[in-house]
PDB file of C-alpha atoms in Angstrom:
ATOM      1  CA  UNK A 341     -16.854   9.616  17.974  1.00  0.00           C
ATOM      2  CA  UNK A 342     -18.220   7.639  15.218  1.00  0.00           C
ATOM      3  CA  UNK A 343     -17.216  10.540  12.467  1.00  0.00           C
ATOM      4  CA  UNK A 344     -13.487  10.628  13.575  1.00  0.00           C
ATOM      5  CA  UNK A 345     -13.015   6.965  13.222  1.00  0.00           C
ATOM      6  CA  UNK A 346     -15.030   7.153   9.821  1.00  0.00           C
ATOM      7  CA  UNK A 347     -12.323  10.182   9.032  1.00  0.00           C
ATOM      8  CA  UNK A 348      -9.643   7.996  10.229  1.00  0.00           C
ATOM      9  CA  UNK A 349     -10.518   5.258   8.320  1.00  0.00           C
ATOM     10  CA  UNK A 350     -10.726   6.823   5.058  1.00  0.00           C
ATOM     11  CA  UNK A 351      -7.506   8.759   5.152  1.00  0.00           C
ATOM     12  CA  UNK A 352      -6.050   5.134   6.180  1.00  0.00           C
ATOM     13  CA  UNK A 353      -7.793   3.807   2.891  1.00  0.00           C
ATOM     14  CA  UNK A 354      -6.200   6.630   1.104  1.00  0.00           C
ATOM     15  CA  UNK A 355      -2.932   5.943   2.465  1.00  0.00           C
ATOM     16  CA  UNK A 356      -3.118   2.401   1.643  1.00  0.00           C
ATOM     17  CA  UNK A 357      -3.951   3.062  -1.838  1.00  0.00           C
ATOM     18  CA  UNK A 358      -1.040   5.516  -2.278  1.00  0.00           C
ATOM     19  CA  UNK A 359       1.370   3.110  -0.748  1.00  0.00           C
ATOM     20  CA  UNK A 360      -0.064   0.391  -3.133  1.00  0.00           C
ATOM     21  CA  UNK A 361       0.723   2.467  -6.557  1.00  0.00           C
ATOM     22  CA  UNK A 362       3.819   3.500  -5.154  1.00  0.00           C
ATOM     23  CA  UNK A 363       4.888   0.113  -4.785  1.00  0.00           C
ATOM     24  CA  UNK A 364       3.847  -0.786  -8.101  1.00  0.00           C
ATOM     25  CA  UNK A 365       5.910   2.137  -9.487  1.00  0.00           C
ATOM     26  CA  UNK A 366       9.382   0.870  -7.791  1.00  0.00           C
ATOM     27  CA  UNK A 367       8.445  -2.523  -9.042  1.00  0.00           C
ATOM     28  CA  UNK A 368       8.280  -1.323 -12.694  1.00  0.00           C
ATOM     29  CA  UNK A 369      11.546   1.314 -12.346  1.00  0.00           C
ATOM     30  CA  UNK A 370      13.118  -2.115 -10.913  1.00  0.00           C
ATOM     31  CA  UNK A 371      11.993  -4.110 -13.778  1.00  0.00           C
ATOM     32  CA  UNK A 372      13.570  -1.424 -16.272  1.00  0.00           C
ATOM     33  CA  UNK A 373      16.705  -1.317 -14.398  1.00  0.00           C
ATOM     34  CA  UNK A 374      17.253  -5.016 -14.779  1.00  0.00           C
ATOM     35  CA  UNK A 375      16.549  -4.858 -18.708  1.00  0.00           C
ATOM     36  CA  UNK A 376      18.732  -1.696 -18.926  1.00  0.00           C
ATOM     37  CA  UNK A 377      21.496  -4.002 -16.827  1.00  0.00           C
ATOM     38  CA  UNK A 378      21.003  -7.042 -18.794  1.00  0.00           C
ATOM     39  CA  UNK A 379      21.518  -4.533 -22.313  1.00  0.00           C
ATOM     40  CA  UNK A 380      24.476  -2.979 -20.677  1.00  0.00           C
ATOM     41  CA  UNK A 381      26.163  -6.207 -19.690  1.00  0.00           C
ATOM     42  CA  UNK A 382      26.151  -7.332 -23.233  1.00  0.00           C
ATOM     43  CA  UNK A 383      27.695  -4.345 -25.041  1.00  0.00           C
ATOM     44  CA  UNK A 384      30.580  -5.735 -27.300  1.00  0.00           C
ATOM     45  CA  UNK A 385      32.537  -3.761 -29.669  1.00  0.00           C
ATOM     46  CA  UNK A 386      32.935  -6.092 -33.160  1.00  0.00           C
ATOM     47  CA  UNK A 387      36.195  -4.339 -34.618  1.00  0.00           C
ATOM     48  CA  UNK A 388      37.088  -4.711 -38.113  1.00  0.00           C
ATOM     49  CA  UNK A 389      40.841  -5.696 -36.583  1.00  0.00           C
ATOM     50  CA  UNK A 390      41.993  -6.625 -33.214  1.00  0.00           C
ATOM     51  CA  UNK A 391      39.848  -5.831 -30.404  1.00  0.00           C
ATOM     52  CA  UNK A 392      41.897  -2.643 -28.578  1.00  0.00           C
ATOM     53  CA  UNK A 393      42.878  -2.155 -24.863  1.00  0.00           C
ATOM     54  CA  UNK A 394      40.308   0.584 -24.738  1.00  0.00           C
ATOM     55  CA  UNK A 395      37.663  -1.209 -26.319  1.00  0.00           C
ATOM     56  CA  UNK A 396      38.426  -4.197 -23.972  1.00  0.00           C
ATOM     57  CA  UNK A 397      38.398  -1.811 -20.641  1.00  0.00           C
ATOM     58  CA  UNK A 398      35.176  -0.582 -22.153  1.00  0.00           C
ATOM     59  CA  UNK A 399      33.146  -3.916 -22.674  1.00  0.00           C
ATOM     60  CA  UNK A 400      34.484  -4.877 -18.746  1.00  0.00           C
ATOM     61  CA  UNK A 401      33.035  -1.746 -17.238  1.00  0.00           C
ATOM     62  CA  UNK A 402      30.060  -2.394 -18.890  1.00  0.00           C
ATOM     63  CA  UNK A 403      29.831  -5.607 -17.717  1.00  0.00           C
ATOM     64  CA  UNK A 404      30.605  -4.863 -14.244  1.00  0.00           C
ATOM     65  CA  UNK A 405      28.307  -1.852 -14.149  1.00  0.00           C
ATOM     66  CA  UNK A 406      25.361  -4.576 -15.389  1.00  0.00           C
ATOM     67  CA  UNK A 407      26.819  -6.675 -12.123  1.00  0.00           C
ATOM     68  CA  UNK A 408      26.214  -4.025  -9.639  1.00  0.00           C
ATOM     69  CA  UNK A 409      22.883  -2.797 -11.098  1.00  0.00           C
ATOM     70  CA  UNK A 410      21.558  -6.778 -10.762  1.00  0.00           C
ATOM     71  CA  UNK A 411      22.926  -6.092  -7.014  1.00  0.00           C
ATOM     72  CA  UNK A 412      21.427  -3.226  -6.529  1.00  0.00           C
ATOM     73  CA  UNK A 413      17.910  -4.400  -8.091  1.00  0.00           C
ATOM     74  CA  UNK A 414      18.271  -7.504  -6.126  1.00  0.00           C
ATOM     75  CA  UNK A 415      18.173  -5.465  -2.839  1.00  0.00           C
ATOM     76  CA  UNK A 416      15.505  -3.222  -4.002  1.00  0.00           C
ATOM     77  CA  UNK A 417      12.916  -6.423  -4.692  1.00  0.00           C
ATOM     78  CA  UNK A 418      13.448  -7.649  -1.354  1.00  0.00           C
ATOM     79  CA  UNK A 419      12.955  -4.028  -0.018  1.00  0.00           C
ATOM     80  CA  UNK A 420       9.868  -3.633  -2.098  1.00  0.00           C
ATOM     81  CA  UNK A 421       8.444  -7.136  -0.833  1.00  0.00           C
ATOM     82  CA  UNK A 422       9.569  -6.030   2.737  1.00  0.00           C
ATOM     83  CA  UNK A 423       7.241  -2.797   2.324  1.00  0.00           C
ATOM     84  CA  UNK A 424       4.883  -4.437   1.103  1.00  0.00           C
ATOM     85  CA  UNK A 425       4.517  -7.838   3.167  1.00  0.00           C
ATOM     86  CA  UNK A 426       5.076  -5.590   6.449  1.00  0.00           C
ATOM     87  CA  UNK A 427       3.703  -2.024   6.066  1.00  0.00           C
ATOM     88  CA  UNK A 428       1.075  -2.394   3.825  1.00  0.00           C
ATOM     89  CA  UNK A 429      -0.623  -5.391   5.159  1.00  0.00           C
ATOM     90  CA  UNK A 430      -0.085  -4.066   8.591  1.00  0.00           C
ATOM     91  CA  UNK A 431      -1.756  -0.995   7.961  1.00  0.00           C
ATOM     92  CA  UNK A 432      -5.026  -2.876   6.416  1.00  0.00           C
ATOM     93  CA  UNK A 433      -5.090  -4.788   9.094  1.00  0.00           C
ATOM     94  CA  UNK A 434      -5.107  -2.155  11.749  1.00  0.00           C
ATOM     95  CA  UNK A 435      -7.435  -0.079   9.701  1.00  0.00           C
ATOM     96  CA  UNK A 436      -9.578  -3.306   9.275  1.00  0.00           C
ATOM     97  CA  UNK A 437      -9.409  -4.669  12.608  1.00  0.00           C
ATOM     98  CA  UNK A 438      -8.434  -1.728  15.265  1.00  0.00           C
ATOM     99  CA  UNK A 439     -10.304   1.274  13.302  1.00  0.00           C
ATOM    100  CA  UNK A 440     -13.048  -1.091  11.819  1.00  0.00           C
ATOM    101  CA  UNK A 441     -13.909  -2.583  15.525  1.00  0.00           C
ATOM    102  CA  UNK A 442     -14.654   0.641  16.931  1.00  0.00           C
TER     103      UNK A 442
END
């Protein structure tokens, strides 16, 4: 019985470590996406003469794309926070309090 409890605790601890690593990777990905969306939002063509309609439309499309990416990353950050606050903390509490007490 004790050996099974120890094995379960080890497995849960490994799962926690993997989840923590995954959350860190997701946070880094989100940061990179935000940097990219900021860069793409700032695309601007500096023509010698007047700016063409195509250039104006392209700049607007890049800006809109950047805005959409920002929105996505805001939601991703909320999702990461929820996973961290609920799944990770509940798993740790279960491992320490419920498995640890056995």
